[in-house]
CSV table of C-alpha atoms in Angstrom, one decimal:
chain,number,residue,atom,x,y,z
A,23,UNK,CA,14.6,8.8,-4.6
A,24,UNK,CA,14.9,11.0,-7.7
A,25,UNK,CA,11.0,10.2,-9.0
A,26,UNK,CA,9.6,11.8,-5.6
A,27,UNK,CA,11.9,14.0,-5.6
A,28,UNK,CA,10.6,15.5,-9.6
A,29,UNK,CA,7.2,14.6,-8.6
A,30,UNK,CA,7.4,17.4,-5.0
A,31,UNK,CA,9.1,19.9,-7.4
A,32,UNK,CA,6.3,19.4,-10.0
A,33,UNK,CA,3.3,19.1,-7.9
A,34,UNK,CA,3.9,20.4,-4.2
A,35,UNK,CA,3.1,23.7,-2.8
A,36,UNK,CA,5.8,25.6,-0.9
A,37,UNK,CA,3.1,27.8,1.4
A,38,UNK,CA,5.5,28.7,4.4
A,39,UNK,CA,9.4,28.4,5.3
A,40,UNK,CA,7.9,25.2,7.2
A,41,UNK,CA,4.9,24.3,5.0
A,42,UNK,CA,4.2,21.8,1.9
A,43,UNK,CA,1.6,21.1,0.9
A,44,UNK,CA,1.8,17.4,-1.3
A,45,UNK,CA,-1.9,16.6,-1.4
A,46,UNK,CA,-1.9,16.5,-4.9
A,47,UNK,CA,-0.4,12.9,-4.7
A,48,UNK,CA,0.5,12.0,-1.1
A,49,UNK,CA,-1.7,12.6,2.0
A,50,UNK,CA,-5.5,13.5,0.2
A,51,UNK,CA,-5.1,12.9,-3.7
A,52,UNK,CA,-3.1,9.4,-3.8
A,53,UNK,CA,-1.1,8.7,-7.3
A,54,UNK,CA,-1.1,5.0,-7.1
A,55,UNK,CA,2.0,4.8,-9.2
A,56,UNK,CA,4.0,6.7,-7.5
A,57,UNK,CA,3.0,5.3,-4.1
A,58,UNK,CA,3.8,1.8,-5.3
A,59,UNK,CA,7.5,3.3,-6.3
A,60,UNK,CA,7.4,5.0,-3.0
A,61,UNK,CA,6.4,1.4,-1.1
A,62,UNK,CA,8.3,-0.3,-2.9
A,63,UNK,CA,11.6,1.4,-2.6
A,64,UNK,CA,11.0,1.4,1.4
A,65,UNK,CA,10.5,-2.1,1.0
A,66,UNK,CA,13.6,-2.6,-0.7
A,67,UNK,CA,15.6,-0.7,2.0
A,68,UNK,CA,14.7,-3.0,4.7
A,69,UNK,CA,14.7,-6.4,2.4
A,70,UNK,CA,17.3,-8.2,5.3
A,71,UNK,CA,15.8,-6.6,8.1
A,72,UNK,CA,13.6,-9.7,8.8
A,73,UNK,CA,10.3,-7.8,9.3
A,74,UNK,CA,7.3,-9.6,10.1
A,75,UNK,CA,5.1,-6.3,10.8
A,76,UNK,CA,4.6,-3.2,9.2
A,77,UNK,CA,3.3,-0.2,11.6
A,78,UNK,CA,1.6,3.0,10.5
A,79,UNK,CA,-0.8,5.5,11.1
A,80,UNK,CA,-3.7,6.7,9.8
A,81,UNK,CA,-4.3,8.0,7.1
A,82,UNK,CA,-1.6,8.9,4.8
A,83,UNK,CA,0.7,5.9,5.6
A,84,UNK,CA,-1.7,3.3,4.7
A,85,UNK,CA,-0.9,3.8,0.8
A,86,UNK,CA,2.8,3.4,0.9
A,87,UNK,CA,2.5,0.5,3.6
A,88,UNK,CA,0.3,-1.4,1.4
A,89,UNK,CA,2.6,-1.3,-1.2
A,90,UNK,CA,5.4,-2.2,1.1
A,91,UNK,CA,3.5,-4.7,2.8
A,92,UNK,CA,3.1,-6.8,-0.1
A,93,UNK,CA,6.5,-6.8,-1.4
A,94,UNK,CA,8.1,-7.7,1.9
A,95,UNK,CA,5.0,-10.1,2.6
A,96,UNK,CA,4.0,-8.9,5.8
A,97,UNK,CA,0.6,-7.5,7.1
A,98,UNK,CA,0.3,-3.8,7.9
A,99,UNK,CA,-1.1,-2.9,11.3
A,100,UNK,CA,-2.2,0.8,11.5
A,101,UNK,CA,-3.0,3.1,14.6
A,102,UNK,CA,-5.7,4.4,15.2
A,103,UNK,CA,-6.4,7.7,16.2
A,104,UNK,CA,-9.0,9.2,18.1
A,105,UNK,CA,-9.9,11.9,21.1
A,106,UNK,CA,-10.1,9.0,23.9
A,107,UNK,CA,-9.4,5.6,23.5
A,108,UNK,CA,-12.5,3.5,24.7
A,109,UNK,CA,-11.5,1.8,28.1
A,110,UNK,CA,-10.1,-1.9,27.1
A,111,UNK,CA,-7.2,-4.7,28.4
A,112,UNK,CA,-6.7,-5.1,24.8
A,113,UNK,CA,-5.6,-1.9,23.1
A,114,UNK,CA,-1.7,-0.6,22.9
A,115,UNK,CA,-2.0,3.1,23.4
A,116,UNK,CA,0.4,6.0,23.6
A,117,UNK,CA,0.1,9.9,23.0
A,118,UNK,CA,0.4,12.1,20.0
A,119,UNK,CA,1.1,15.5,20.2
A,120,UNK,CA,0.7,17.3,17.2
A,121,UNK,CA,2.3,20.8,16.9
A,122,UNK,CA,0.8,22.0,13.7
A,123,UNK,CA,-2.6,21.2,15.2
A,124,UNK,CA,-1.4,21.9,18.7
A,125,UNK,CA,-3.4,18.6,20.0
A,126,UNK,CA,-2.9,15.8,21.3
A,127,UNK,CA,-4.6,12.5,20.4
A,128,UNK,CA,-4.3,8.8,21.6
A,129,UNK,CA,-3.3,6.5,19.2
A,130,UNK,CA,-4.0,2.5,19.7
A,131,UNK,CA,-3.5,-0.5,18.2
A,132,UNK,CA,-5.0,-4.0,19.5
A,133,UNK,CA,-2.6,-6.4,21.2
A,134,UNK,CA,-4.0,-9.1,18.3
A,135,UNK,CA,-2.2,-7.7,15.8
A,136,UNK,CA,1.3,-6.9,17.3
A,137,UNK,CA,3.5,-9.3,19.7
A,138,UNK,CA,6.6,-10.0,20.9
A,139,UNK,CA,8.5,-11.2,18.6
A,140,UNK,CA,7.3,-9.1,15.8
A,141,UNK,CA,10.0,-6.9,13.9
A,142,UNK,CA,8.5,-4.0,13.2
A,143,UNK,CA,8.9,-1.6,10.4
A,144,UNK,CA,7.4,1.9,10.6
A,145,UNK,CA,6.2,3.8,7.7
A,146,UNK,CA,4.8,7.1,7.8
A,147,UNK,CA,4.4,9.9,5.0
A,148,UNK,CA,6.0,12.9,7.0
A,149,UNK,CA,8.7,13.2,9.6
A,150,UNK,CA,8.8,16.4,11.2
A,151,UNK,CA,8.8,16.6,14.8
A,152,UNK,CA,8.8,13.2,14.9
A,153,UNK,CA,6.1,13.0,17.2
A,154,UNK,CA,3.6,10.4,15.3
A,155,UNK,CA,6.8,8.1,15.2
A,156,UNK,CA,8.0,8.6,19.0
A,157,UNK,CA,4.2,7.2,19.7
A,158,UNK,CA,4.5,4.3,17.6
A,159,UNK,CA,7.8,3.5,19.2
A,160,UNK,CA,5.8,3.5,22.7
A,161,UNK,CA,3.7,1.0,21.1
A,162,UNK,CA,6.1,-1.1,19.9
A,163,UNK,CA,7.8,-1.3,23.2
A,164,UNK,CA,4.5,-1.7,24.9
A,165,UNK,CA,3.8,-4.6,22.7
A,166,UNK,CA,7.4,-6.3,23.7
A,167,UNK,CA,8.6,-6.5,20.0
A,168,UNK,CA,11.4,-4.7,18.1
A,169,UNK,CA,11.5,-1.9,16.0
A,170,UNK,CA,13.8,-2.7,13.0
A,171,UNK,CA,13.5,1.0,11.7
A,172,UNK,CA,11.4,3.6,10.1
A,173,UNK,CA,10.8,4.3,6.5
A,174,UNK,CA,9.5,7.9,5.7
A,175,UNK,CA,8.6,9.3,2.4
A,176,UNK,CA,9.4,12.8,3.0
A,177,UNK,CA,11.3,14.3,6.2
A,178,UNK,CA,11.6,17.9,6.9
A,179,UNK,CA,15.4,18.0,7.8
A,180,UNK,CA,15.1,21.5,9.4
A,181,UNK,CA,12.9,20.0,12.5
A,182,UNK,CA,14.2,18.2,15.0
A,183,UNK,CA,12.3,14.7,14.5
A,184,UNK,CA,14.7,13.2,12.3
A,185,UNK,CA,17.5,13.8,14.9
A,186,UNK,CA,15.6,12.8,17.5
A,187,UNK,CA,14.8,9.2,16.4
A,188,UNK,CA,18.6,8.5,14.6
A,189,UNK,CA,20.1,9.9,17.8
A,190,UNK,CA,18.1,6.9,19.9
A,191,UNK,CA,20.1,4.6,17.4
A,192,UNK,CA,16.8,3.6,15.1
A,193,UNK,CA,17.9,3.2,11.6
A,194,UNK,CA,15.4,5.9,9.6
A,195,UNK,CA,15.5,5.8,5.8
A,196,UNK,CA,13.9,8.6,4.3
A,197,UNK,CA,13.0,9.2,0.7
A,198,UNK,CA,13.7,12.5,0.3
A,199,UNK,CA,14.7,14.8,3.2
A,200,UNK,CA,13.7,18.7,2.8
A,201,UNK,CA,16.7,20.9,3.9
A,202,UNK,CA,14.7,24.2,3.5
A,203,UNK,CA,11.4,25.9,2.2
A,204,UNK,CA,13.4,29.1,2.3
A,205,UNK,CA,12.0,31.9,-0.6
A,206,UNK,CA,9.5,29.4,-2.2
A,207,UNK,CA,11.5,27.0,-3.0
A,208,UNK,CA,12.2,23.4,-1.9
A,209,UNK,CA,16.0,22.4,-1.4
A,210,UNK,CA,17.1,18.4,-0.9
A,211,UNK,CA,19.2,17.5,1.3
A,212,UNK,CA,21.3,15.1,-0.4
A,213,UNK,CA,22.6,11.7,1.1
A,214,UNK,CA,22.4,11.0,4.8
A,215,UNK,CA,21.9,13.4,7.5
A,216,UNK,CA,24.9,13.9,10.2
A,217,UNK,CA,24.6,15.9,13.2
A,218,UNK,CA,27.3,17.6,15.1
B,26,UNK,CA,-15.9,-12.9,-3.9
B,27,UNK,CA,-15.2,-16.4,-3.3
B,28,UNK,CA,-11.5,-15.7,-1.5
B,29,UNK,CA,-13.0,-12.3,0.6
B,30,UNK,CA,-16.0,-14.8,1.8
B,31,UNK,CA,-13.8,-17.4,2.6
B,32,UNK,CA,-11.6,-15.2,4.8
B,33,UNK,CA,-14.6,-13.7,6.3
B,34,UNK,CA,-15.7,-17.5,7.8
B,35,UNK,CA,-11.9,-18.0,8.4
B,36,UNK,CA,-10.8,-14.7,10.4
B,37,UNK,CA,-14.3,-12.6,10.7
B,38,UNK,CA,-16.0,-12.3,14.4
B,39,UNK,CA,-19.2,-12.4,15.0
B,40,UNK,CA,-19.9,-10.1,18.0
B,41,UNK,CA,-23.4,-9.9,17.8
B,42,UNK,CA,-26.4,-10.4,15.0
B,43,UNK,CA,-25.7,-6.4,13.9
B,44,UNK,CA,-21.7,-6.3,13.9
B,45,UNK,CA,-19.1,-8.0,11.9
B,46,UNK,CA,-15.7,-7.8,13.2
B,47,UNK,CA,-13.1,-7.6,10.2
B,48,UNK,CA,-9.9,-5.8,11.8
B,49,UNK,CA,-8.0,-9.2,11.1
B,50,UNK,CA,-7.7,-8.7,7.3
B,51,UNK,CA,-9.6,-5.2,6.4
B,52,UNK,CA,-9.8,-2.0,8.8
B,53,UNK,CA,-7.2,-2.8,11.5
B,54,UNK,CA,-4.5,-4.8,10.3
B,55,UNK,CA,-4.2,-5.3,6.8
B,56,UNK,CA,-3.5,-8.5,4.7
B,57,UNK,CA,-2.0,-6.4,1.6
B,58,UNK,CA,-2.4,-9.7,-0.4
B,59,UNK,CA,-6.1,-10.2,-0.1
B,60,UNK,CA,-6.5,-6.4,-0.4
B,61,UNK,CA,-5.0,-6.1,-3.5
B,62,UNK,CA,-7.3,-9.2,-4.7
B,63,UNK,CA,-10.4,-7.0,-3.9
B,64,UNK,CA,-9.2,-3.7,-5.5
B,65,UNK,CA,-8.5,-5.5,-8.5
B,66,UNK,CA,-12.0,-7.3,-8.6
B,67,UNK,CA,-13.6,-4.2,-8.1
B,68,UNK,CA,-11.7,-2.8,-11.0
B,69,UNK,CA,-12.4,-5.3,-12.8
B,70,UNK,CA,-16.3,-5.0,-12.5
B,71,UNK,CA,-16.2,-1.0,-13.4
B,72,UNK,CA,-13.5,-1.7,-16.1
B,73,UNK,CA,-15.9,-0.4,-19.3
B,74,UNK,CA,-17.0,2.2,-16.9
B,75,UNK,CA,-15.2,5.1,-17.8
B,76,UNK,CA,-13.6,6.1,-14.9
B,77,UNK,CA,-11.5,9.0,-14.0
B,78,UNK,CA,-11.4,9.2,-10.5
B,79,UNK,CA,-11.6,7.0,-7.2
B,80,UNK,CA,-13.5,8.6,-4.2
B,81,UNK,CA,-13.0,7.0,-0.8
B,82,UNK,CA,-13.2,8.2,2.9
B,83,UNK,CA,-10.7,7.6,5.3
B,84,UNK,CA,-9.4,5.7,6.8
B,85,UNK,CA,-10.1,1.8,5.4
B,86,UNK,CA,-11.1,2.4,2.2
B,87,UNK,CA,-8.0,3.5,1.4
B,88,UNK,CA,-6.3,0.4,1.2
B,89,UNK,CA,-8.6,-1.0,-1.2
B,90,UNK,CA,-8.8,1.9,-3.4
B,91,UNK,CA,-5.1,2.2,-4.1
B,92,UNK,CA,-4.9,-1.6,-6.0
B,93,UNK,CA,-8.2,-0.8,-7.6
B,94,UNK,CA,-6.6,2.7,-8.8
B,95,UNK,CA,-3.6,1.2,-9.8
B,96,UNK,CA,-5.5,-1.2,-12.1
B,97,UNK,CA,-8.1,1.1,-13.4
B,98,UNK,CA,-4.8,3.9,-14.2
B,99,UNK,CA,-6.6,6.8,-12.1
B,100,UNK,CA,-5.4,8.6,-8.6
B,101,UNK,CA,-7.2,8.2,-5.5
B,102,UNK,CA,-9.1,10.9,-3.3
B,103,UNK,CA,-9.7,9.8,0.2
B,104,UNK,CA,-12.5,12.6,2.0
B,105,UNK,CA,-11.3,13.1,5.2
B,106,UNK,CA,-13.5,13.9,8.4
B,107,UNK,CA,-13.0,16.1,10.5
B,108,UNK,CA,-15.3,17.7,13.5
B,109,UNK,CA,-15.4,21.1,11.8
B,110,UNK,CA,-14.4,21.7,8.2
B,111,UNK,CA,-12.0,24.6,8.3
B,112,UNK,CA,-13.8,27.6,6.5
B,113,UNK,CA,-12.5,27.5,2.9
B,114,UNK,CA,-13.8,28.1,0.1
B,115,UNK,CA,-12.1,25.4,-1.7
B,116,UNK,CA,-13.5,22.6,-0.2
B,117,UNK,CA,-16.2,20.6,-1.0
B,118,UNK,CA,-18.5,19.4,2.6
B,119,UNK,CA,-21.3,17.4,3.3
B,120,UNK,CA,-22.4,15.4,6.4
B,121,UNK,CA,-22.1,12.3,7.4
B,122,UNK,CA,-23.7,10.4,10.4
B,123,UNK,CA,-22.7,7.4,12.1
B,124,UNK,CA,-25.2,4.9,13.8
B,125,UNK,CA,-22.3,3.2,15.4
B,126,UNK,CA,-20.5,6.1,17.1
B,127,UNK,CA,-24.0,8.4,16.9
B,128,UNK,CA,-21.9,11.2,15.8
B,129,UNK,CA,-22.2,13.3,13.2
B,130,UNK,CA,-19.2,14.5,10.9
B,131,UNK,CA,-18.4,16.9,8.3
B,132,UNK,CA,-16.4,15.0,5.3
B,133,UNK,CA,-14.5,17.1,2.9
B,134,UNK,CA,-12.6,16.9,-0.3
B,135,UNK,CA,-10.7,19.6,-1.8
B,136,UNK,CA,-12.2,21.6,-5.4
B,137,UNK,CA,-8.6,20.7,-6.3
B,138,UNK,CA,-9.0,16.9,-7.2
B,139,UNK,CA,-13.0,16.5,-8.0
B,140,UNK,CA,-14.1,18.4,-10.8
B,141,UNK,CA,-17.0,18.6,-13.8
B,142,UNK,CA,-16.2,15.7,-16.3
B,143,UNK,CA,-14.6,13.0,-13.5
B,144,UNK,CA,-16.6,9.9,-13.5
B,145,UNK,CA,-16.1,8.8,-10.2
B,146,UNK,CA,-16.2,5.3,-8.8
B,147,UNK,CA,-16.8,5.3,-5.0
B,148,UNK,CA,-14.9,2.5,-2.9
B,149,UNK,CA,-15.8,2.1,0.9
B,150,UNK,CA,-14.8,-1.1,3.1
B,151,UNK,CA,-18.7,-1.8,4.5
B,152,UNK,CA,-22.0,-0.6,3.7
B,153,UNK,CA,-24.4,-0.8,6.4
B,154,UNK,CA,-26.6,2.2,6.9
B,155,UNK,CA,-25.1,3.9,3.7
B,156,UNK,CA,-24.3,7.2,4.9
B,157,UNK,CA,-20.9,7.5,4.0
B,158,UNK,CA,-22.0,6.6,0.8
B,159,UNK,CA,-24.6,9.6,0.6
B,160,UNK,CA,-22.3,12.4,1.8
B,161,UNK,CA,-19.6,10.8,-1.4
B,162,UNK,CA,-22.1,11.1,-3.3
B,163,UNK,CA,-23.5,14.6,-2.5
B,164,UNK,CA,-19.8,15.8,-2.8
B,165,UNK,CA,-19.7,14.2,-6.4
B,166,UNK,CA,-23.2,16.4,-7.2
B,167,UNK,CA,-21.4,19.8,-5.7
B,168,UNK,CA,-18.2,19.1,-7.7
B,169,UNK,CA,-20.5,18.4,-11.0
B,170,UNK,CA,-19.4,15.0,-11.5
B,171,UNK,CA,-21.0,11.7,-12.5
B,172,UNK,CA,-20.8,9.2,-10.4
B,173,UNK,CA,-20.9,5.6,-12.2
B,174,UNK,CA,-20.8,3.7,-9.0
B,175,UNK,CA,-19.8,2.3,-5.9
B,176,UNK,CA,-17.6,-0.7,-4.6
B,177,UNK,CA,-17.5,-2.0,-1.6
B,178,UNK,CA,-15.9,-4.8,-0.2
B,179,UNK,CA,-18.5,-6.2,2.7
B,180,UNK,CA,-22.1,-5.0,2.6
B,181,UNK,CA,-24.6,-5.8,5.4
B,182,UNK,CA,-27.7,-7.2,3.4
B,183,UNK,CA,-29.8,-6.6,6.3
B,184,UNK,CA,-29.2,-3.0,7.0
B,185,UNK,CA,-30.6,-0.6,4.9
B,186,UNK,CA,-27.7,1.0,2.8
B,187,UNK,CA,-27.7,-0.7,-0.2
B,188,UNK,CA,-31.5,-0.7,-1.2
B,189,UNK,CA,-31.4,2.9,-0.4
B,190,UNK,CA,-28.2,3.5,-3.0
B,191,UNK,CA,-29.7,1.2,-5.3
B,192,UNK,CA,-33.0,2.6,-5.5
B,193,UNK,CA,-31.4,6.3,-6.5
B,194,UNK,CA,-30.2,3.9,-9.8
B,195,UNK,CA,-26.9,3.8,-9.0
B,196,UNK,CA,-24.9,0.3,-9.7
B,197,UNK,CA,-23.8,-1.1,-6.2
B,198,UNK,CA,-21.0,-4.1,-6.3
B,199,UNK,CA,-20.3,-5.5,-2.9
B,200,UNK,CA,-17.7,-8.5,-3.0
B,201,UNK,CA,-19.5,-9.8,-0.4
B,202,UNK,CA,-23.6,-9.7,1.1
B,203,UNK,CA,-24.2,-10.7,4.5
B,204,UNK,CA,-27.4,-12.1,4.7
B,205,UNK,CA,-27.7,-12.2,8.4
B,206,UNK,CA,-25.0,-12.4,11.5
B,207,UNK,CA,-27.9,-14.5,13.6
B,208,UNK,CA,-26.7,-18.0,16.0
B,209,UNK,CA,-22.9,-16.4,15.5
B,210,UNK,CA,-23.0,-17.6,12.0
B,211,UNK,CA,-22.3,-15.4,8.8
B,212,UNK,CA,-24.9,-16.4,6.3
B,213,UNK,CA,-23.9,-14.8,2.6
B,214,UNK,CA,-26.2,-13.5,0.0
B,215,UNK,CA,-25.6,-15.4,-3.3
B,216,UNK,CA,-26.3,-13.3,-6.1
B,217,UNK,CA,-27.7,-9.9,-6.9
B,218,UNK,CA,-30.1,-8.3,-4.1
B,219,UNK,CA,-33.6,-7.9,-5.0
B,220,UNK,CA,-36.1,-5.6,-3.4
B,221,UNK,CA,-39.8,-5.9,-3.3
């Protein structure tokens, strides 16, 4: 998506080989604009996949599934995150494991709000070790209903997440995909990632 | 709000005469339709306001901030909590305690997006106890900005929180006023709250 793709150039921070920072207009600043590009194009991606559900996490997914929520006309459900899930039949919960934090949280999302039956569509801001998505996966599984794929604004094609999730056969659509941080400077991968 | 109110009676629970449950439509899963409805009337009211900037804390006033960005033609900045505020001196902190939970958190927003001129409208999902609202608005003070006021989309009449805000002279629109949760019933206030 060649407007996201200006806009990380413009406004992101290459801090490390593996860092950038976007929060200028992604994950603490929000630029509605471009977030509703950024929905909607996500949205357009899975326009035949007959979702009925859109699954995120918070916080930084909530703008784009909003966006992509209400052009595919489907409610979006997002997990919650916190240190221990209070004790309750009704929860779906997994495990995240964050790297760059190096903790891990439970996630949950009520039973009310995703069934079998629901085709799910997953939208999250960053894909990188593809943790946060592997746990919504569990969720969705828990929950009996079927993942339909997973739309990501910006994946970080040099760690392993994005491989991890294509190679269990989920279709992953990513808006721009990060082939290196390497001397300052970020480089797109262009088109769709194979792996030998 | 006549729509939000509606959808309250329609898909709110009533737990007891102090809590609301909304997760339905507003901080679990999200209807993206009435949401957008809400950001735009908030918008709406604030429209002559001058306003340069939306403050919000995560995670569910997010949602509602985006469509009232969009509308207004400003970005977002969602404070996020966090137990303890990495030491930096480009953050802005203050603290914010929950009655709920009975924890105490540090909320921060980066130096980065909050600055001297912004006029900043704050948008939060409830207002009970106001506290989030106070440690938004003490970040607004460090930062040097104005604030010109605060939207929020269900405010509990009956808890303290909004006379407080009000009586520091700051313009409060709620979409909705809960009068009183009592019998299992939501009971709305009509009109503008008045204090003796």
């Amino acid at each position: 998506m060649k407007l996201l793709k200006d806009k990380i150039v413009e406004e992101g921070k290459v801090l490390s080989k593996d860092v950038l920072k976007v929060d200028a207009f992604l994950n603490h600043q929000i630029d509605p604009v471009i977030i509703k590009a950024i929905g909607e194009e996500i949205a357009d991606r899975f326009a035949e996949a007959g979702i009925t559900k859109i699954l995120t996490i918070e916080s930084s997914g909530i703008a784009p599934s909003m966006f992509a929520g209400l052009e595919l006309g489907v409610s979006v459900v997002f997990a919650r995150k916190s240190k221990s899930v209070t004790l309750s039949g009704n929860l779906l919960t997994s495990k995240v494991h964050s790297f760059t934090k190096n903790v891990t949280s439970d996630i949950s999302v009520s039973k009310d709000f995703l069934q079998e039956g629901d085709v799910v569509l997953i939208i999250d801001d960053f894909l990188a070790n593809g943790q946060a998505v592997l746990g919504l996966l569990e969720i969705i599984d828990q929950a009996g209903a079927t993942t339909a794929g997973v739309g990501i604004v910006i994946e970080k094609g040099f760690q392993p997440g994005g491989k991890l999730i294509r190679e269990k056969g989920i279709r992953v659509e990513s808006l721009a995909i990060i082939k290196s941080l390497e001397n300052g400077t970020v480089e797109f991968l262009e088109g769709t990632p194979t792996y030998e």
